[in-house]
Coordinates of C-alpha atoms and ligand atoms in Angstrom, one line a residue:
M30 CA 89.8 93.8 75.5
P31 CA 89.9 91.6 72.7
I32 CA 93.0 91.6 70.2
K33 CA 92.2 93.1 66.9
I34 CA 93.0 91.2 63.3
A35 CA 93.0 92.4 60.1
S36 CA 93.8 89.9 57.5
E37 CA 95.1 90.9 53.9
S38 CA 95.3 88.6 50.4
L39 CA 98.2 89.3 48.2
H40 CA 99.9 86.7 45.2
A41 CA 98.0 83.9 47.0
C42 CA 95.4 81.0 47.0
S43 CA 93.7 82.2 50.1
G44 CA 94.6 78.5 51.2
C45 CA 96.2 80.1 54.2
E46 CA 92.8 81.6 55.0
I47 CA 91.4 78.6 55.2
S48 CA 94.2 77.2 57.4
I49 CA 93.0 79.5 59.6
L50 CA 88.7 77.6 59.8
D51 CA 90.7 74.8 59.5
M52 CA 91.3 75.5 63.7
G53 CA 88.5 74.2 64.2
E54 CA 86.9 74.5 67.8
K55 CA 90.1 76.5 68.7
L56 CA 88.9 79.0 66.6
L57 CA 86.1 79.3 69.0
E58 CA 88.9 79.8 72.0
L59 CA 90.6 81.8 69.3
L60 CA 87.6 85.1 70.3
E61 CA 87.3 85.0 73.0
F62 CA 90.9 86.7 72.8
A63 CA 91.2 87.9 69.4
A64 CA 88.2 90.0 67.1
I65 CA 88.5 89.8 63.1
V66 CA 88.0 93.0 62.1
H67 CA 89.3 92.3 58.5
L68 CA 88.9 89.7 56.4
P69 CA 87.7 89.4 53.0
L70 CA 87.9 85.7 52.1
L71 CA 85.5 85.4 55.3
M72 CA 83.8 88.4 56.0
D73 CA 81.9 91.3 53.5
S74 CA 85.3 94.1 53.6
K75 CA 86.9 95.8 51.1
H76 CA 89.1 98.5 50.5
D77 CA 89.0 100.9 48.2
S78 CA 89.5 100.2 44.7
P79 CA 93.7 101.1 44.1
K80 CA 92.7 101.5 40.6
K81 CA 90.9 105.3 41.2
N82 CA 94.2 106.3 43.1
P83 CA 96.8 103.7 44.9
R84 CA 97.2 106.0 47.9
T85 CA 93.5 105.4 49.1
I86 CA 93.4 102.5 50.3
K87 CA 92.3 102.8 53.9
L88 CA 92.3 99.4 56.5
P89 CA 90.5 99.1 60.0
K90 CA 93.7 99.9 62.9
A91 CA 94.4 96.6 64.1
D92 CA 96.8 95.4 66.6
V93 CA 97.4 92.3 64.5
G94 CA 97.7 91.8 60.1
L95 CA 98.4 88.9 58.8
I96 CA 99.5 88.9 55.3
S97 CA 98.9 86.2 53.0
G98 CA 100.9 86.1 49.5
G99 CA 104.0 87.9 48.0
I100 CA 103.9 90.6 46.0
K101 CA 103.6 90.6 42.0
T102 CA 101.5 93.7 41.1
R103 CA 101.3 98.0 42.6
E104 CA 98.1 96.6 44.4
H105 CA 99.4 93.4 46.5
L106 CA 102.5 96.4 47.6
E107 CA 99.6 99.3 47.7
V108 CA 98.2 96.7 50.5
A109 CA 101.0 95.5 52.4
R110 CA 102.3 99.0 52.5
A111 CA 98.6 100.0 53.9
L112 CA 98.2 97.0 56.2
R113 CA 101.1 97.4 57.8
K114 CA 100.6 101.5 58.6
S115 CA 98.0 100.5 60.1
C116 CA 98.9 97.1 62.0
D117 CA 101.4 97.4 65.6
L118 CA 102.8 94.1 63.6
I119 CA 102.4 92.3 60.8
V120 CA 102.9 88.1 60.7
A121 CA 103.6 86.6 56.7
L122 CA 101.1 84.3 56.5
G123 CA 102.3 80.9 54.3
T124 CA 105.3 80.6 52.3
C125 CA 104.0 82.6 49.9
A126 CA 104.3 85.6 52.1
T127 CA 107.5 84.3 54.3
H128 CA 109.6 83.2 50.8
G129 CA 106.9 83.7 47.4
G130 CA 105.3 79.9 47.5
I131 CA 104.1 78.3 44.5
P132 CA 103.6 82.3 42.5
A133 CA 107.1 82.8 42.8
L134 CA 108.1 80.1 40.1
A135 CA 106.3 82.8 37.7
N136 CA 110.4 84.2 38.9
S137 CA 112.2 82.5 36.0
Y138 CA 110.7 84.2 33.7
G139 CA 110.0 87.8 32.4
N140 CA 106.5 89.4 32.3
D141 CA 105.9 88.7 28.9
D142 CA 106.7 85.2 28.7
L143 CA 104.4 85.3 31.5
L144 CA 101.7 87.3 29.4
G145 CA 102.3 85.5 26.2
R146 CA 101.2 82.8 27.7
C147 CA 98.5 83.4 29.3
F148 CA 96.9 85.5 26.5
N149 CA 98.3 84.2 23.6
T150 CA 99.4 80.7 23.2
K151 CA 97.5 78.1 21.4
G152 CA 94.2 77.1 22.7
T153 CA 93.8 81.5 23.8
D154 CA 92.5 83.5 21.4
K155 CA 95.2 85.8 20.1
A156 CA 95.8 89.0 21.0
D157 CA 97.6 92.1 19.3
S158 CA 98.3 93.5 23.5
F159 CA 97.8 92.3 26.7
P160 CA 94.8 93.7 29.0
S161 CA 96.0 96.5 30.6
D162 CA 92.7 98.5 31.3
G163 CA 91.6 98.3 35.1
V164 CA 94.5 95.7 35.7
P165 CA 97.0 97.1 38.7
G166 CA 100.6 96.7 36.5
M167 CA 102.8 94.2 37.1
M168 CA 106.2 94.8 39.5
D169 CA 110.0 92.7 38.0
T170 CA 109.7 90.2 40.3
C171 CA 106.9 88.1 42.4
S172 CA 109.1 88.9 46.3
A173 CA 109.0 87.7 49.5
L174 CA 106.7 90.3 52.2
D175 CA 109.9 91.2 53.7
E176 CA 111.6 92.7 50.7
H177 CA 109.3 95.4 50.4
I178 CA 107.8 95.8 54.4
S179 CA 109.1 94.7 57.8
V180 CA 107.5 91.5 58.9
D181 CA 106.9 90.4 62.5
I182 CA 106.6 87.3 63.2
F183 CA 107.0 84.6 59.6
L184 CA 104.7 82.2 59.9
P185 CA 105.1 79.4 56.3
G186 CA 103.8 76.5 55.9
C187 CA 102.0 75.9 52.0
P188 CA 99.3 76.1 53.9
P189 CA 101.1 76.9 57.5
H190 CA 99.1 74.4 60.5
P191 CA 96.4 75.7 62.3
D192 CA 97.7 75.1 66.0
H193 CA 100.7 77.3 64.6
I194 CA 98.0 80.2 63.2
F195 CA 96.6 79.8 67.1
K196 CA 99.8 79.2 68.5
A197 CA 100.9 82.5 67.5
L198 CA 97.5 84.9 68.0
E199 CA 97.6 83.6 70.7
S200 CA 101.3 84.3 71.9
I201 CA 100.7 88.1 70.7
E202 CA 98.2 88.0 72.9
K203 CA 99.9 86.8 76.4
K204 CA 102.8 89.1 74.4
E205 CA 105.1 86.3 74.5
L206 CA 108.1 85.4 71.8
F207 CA 106.5 82.7 69.4
S208 CA 109.0 80.9 66.8
L209 CA 109.1 77.4 65.1
P210 CA 111.8 75.1 65.9
D211 CA 115.2 75.3 64.3
K212 CA 114.6 71.7 62.9
S213 CA 114.9 70.0 59.3
V214 CA 111.9 68.1 58.7
C215 CA 114.7 65.6 58.8
D216 CA 114.8 65.3 62.5
N217 CA 111.0 64.3 63.5
C218 CA 111.5 62.0 60.5
P219 CA 110.6 58.0 61.7
A220 CA 112.3 56.5 58.8
T221 CA 115.4 54.3 59.2
R222 CA 118.3 55.3 57.6
N223 CA 120.7 53.3 56.7
G224 CA 123.4 55.8 55.4
N225 CA 123.9 54.3 52.0
G226 CA 121.3 55.0 49.8
Q227 CA 122.4 52.6 47.2
V228 CA 120.0 54.5 43.7
K229 CA 122.4 56.4 41.6
A230 CA 119.9 58.4 39.6
L231 CA 116.7 59.7 41.1
K232 CA 112.9 57.5 41.2
R233 CA 110.0 59.0 39.6
S234 CA 107.8 59.5 42.6
L235 CA 104.2 57.9 40.9
E236 CA 106.4 54.7 41.4
L237 CA 105.7 53.0 45.4
P238 CA 108.3 54.0 47.5
N239 CA 108.9 50.5 49.6
W240 CA 107.4 50.0 52.8
R241 CA 107.6 47.1 55.5
V242 CA 107.4 45.4 59.1
Y243 CA 109.6 45.5 60.7
E244 CA 110.3 43.9 64.2
G245 CA 106.4 44.1 64.2
K246 CA 106.4 47.4 63.6
E247 CA 105.6 49.5 60.3
D248 CA 108.4 51.2 58.8
F249 CA 109.9 52.7 55.8
I250 CA 113.5 53.9 55.0
C251 CA 113.8 57.0 54.4
F252 CA 112.7 58.5 50.5
L253 CA 116.5 60.0 49.5
E254 CA 118.0 56.4 50.1
Q255 CA 115.2 54.7 47.4
G256 CA 115.8 57.3 45.2
F257 CA 113.3 59.9 45.6
L258 CA 113.7 63.4 45.4
C259 CA 112.5 64.4 49.9
M260 CA 113.1 67.9 50.4
G261 CA 113.5 66.8 54.7
P262 CA 117.4 67.6 54.7
V263 CA 117.1 71.0 54.1
T264 CA 113.3 72.2 54.7
K265 CA 111.6 73.8 58.0
D266 CA 109.8 71.3 60.7
G267 CA 106.9 72.1 61.7
C268 CA 104.1 70.9 59.5
G269 CA 102.2 68.7 62.0
G270 CA 101.2 71.3 63.8
N271 CA 101.4 69.7 68.0
T272 CA 101.8 66.4 66.2
D273 CA 105.3 66.9 65.4
S274 CA 104.8 64.6 62.8
A275 CA 105.8 66.0 59.0
R276 CA 102.0 65.4 57.1
C277 CA 103.3 64.2 53.6
I278 CA 105.8 61.6 55.2
M279 CA 103.2 60.3 57.1
A280 CA 101.1 59.8 54.8
Q281 CA 103.6 58.1 52.6
V282 CA 104.4 61.0 50.2
P283 CA 108.7 62.6 49.7
C284 CA 108.4 65.9 52.0
R285 CA 108.5 68.6 48.8
G286 CA 109.5 72.2 50.9
C287 CA 107.2 73.8 51.6
Y288 CA 108.0 75.1 55.2
G289 CA 111.3 77.1 52.9
P290 CA 114.4 76.2 54.0
V291 CA 115.4 75.2 57.4
K292 CA 118.0 77.9 57.3
K293 CA 116.7 81.5 57.1
E294 CA 119.5 82.6 55.0
G295 CA 119.5 79.3 53.3
N296 CA 119.5 78.2 50.0
Q297 CA 117.3 75.0 49.3
R298 CA 118.0 73.8 45.9
L299 CA 121.8 74.5 47.0
A300 CA 122.0 72.8 50.3
M301 CA 119.4 69.6 48.2
L302 CA 121.7 68.8 45.9
N303 CA 124.0 68.7 48.5
A304 CA 122.1 65.9 50.2
L305 CA 121.1 64.4 46.7
A306 CA 125.4 64.5 46.6
S307 CA 125.9 63.1 49.5
N308 CA 123.2 60.5 49.2
G309 CA 125.2 58.7 46.6
I310 CA 122.9 59.8 43.6
D311 CA 123.9 60.9 40.3
I312 CA 122.5 64.5 40.3
S313 CA 122.4 64.8 36.6
S314 CA 120.0 62.5 36.8
L315 CA 117.8 65.3 37.8
P316 CA 115.9 66.5 34.3
E317 CA 116.0 70.3 36.2
T318 CA 116.6 72.0 39.0
V319 CA 114.5 74.7 39.3
S320 CA 111.2 72.9 40.8
M321 CA 113.5 72.3 44.0
L322 CA 112.6 75.8 44.5
R323 CA 109.3 75.7 44.1
F324 CA 108.4 77.0 46.7
S325 CA 111.0 79.4 48.0
G326 CA 111.3 81.7 45.2
G327 CA 111.5 85.4 46.1
H328 CA 114.8 86.8 47.9
G329 CA 116.5 86.7 44.4
L330 CA 116.7 82.7 44.4
L331 CA 114.7 82.6 41.1
R332 CA 115.1 84.0 37.8
P333 CA 114.5 84.5 34.0
I334 CA 115.5 81.7 33.1
D335 CA 118.0 83.4 30.0
R336 CA 119.4 86.0 32.2
R337 CA 120.1 82.6 34.7
K338 CA 121.9 81.4 31.4
E339 CA 123.6 84.8 30.2
S340 CA 125.2 84.6 34.2
K341 CA 127.2 81.4 33.9
Ligands
SF4_6 S1 101.3 79.6 51.0 FE1 100.4 77.6 50.2 S2 98.5 77.8 50.9 FE2 98.8 79.5 51.7 S3 98.6 81.0 49.7 FE3 99.9 80.0 48.9 S4 99.9 78.6 48.1 FE4 97.6 78.8 49.9
SF4_7 S1 115.3 62.5 53.4 FE1 112.9 61.8 54.0 S2 112.5 60.0 54.0 FE2 114.6 60.1 54.5 S3 114.9 60.9 56.8 FE3 114.3 63.3 55.3 S4 112.7 63.8 55.9 FE4 112.5 61.0 56.4
SF4_8 S1 106.1 66.8 54.6 FE1 107.4 69.1 53.7 S2 105.8 69.3 51.9 FE2 105.3 67.8 53.1 S3 104.0 69.5 54.5 FE3 105.7 68.6 55.4 S4 106.7 71.3 55.0 FE4 105.0 70.3 53.2

């Protein structure tokens, strides 16, 4: 019997579902042991509208529920609860689901600020009130999934590598444990580290990093030592899938931290400030530090700016 998979997308961009398709030929292999019974982005399957009655959401029974996206509206919450109820295992698919992801940057603002920005800024039609008819109510914060429902497997990444999506589903079918290595992006990085960063202020990422030919091989000095903000020291490794090579680094771009903190309970921003300081970079040269958490602002790590000021 194939394992049944049901999937829903909450506060998400659908990139995680595209990553399922990015498996390529492996998708055919997946379909030999798995049947997708519900995945609105790829097939015409819808749940009942919760606008009329939030408790009416009906989803098919499945062995595995893949949920991408965090929770920002009442509808997201009800859909997540309904899938939890109808599936034996829940996989948090992607960094929005595991850590809040890009949408959790909204946690730096209150809902009135967010709605005002959308509906009442220059260039938009002036509105006396925000739309509410038929619109799901907003929660105060954008949360990771495990802040509201229990999650069995965490698959971070923006998006997660298709190899890992396949491996996670295969391990469920084989009744094996699945986990990503507890390593940082730095642990697998081929950069040369001299241990003597000479740069005192961060450079803009628009500048080109230095690459060189060293002993006949193409080589580069650690981005951080060159003064570029590379989140490798505090970011979970795995984005290269089976290749073991971090995707951005191999494209000569510093890591932005999309796999979330290397330690589950870690505060990626504090750990990164520490890494910058120990590389000799003057932290006061950073224009701001909120964007360091642009993938991991759930779990109460980002709060509205005025509340942050008050708590200082
Ligand atoms: S984790 Fe990235 S790719 Fe997946 S839904 Fe969120 S923003 Fe999109
Ligand atoms: S900081 Fe970036 S460039 Fe330097 S070793 Fe770590 S991942 Fe590589
Ligand atoms: S290098 Fe960093 S930002 Fe780039 S894909 Fe990997 S974890 Fe994400």
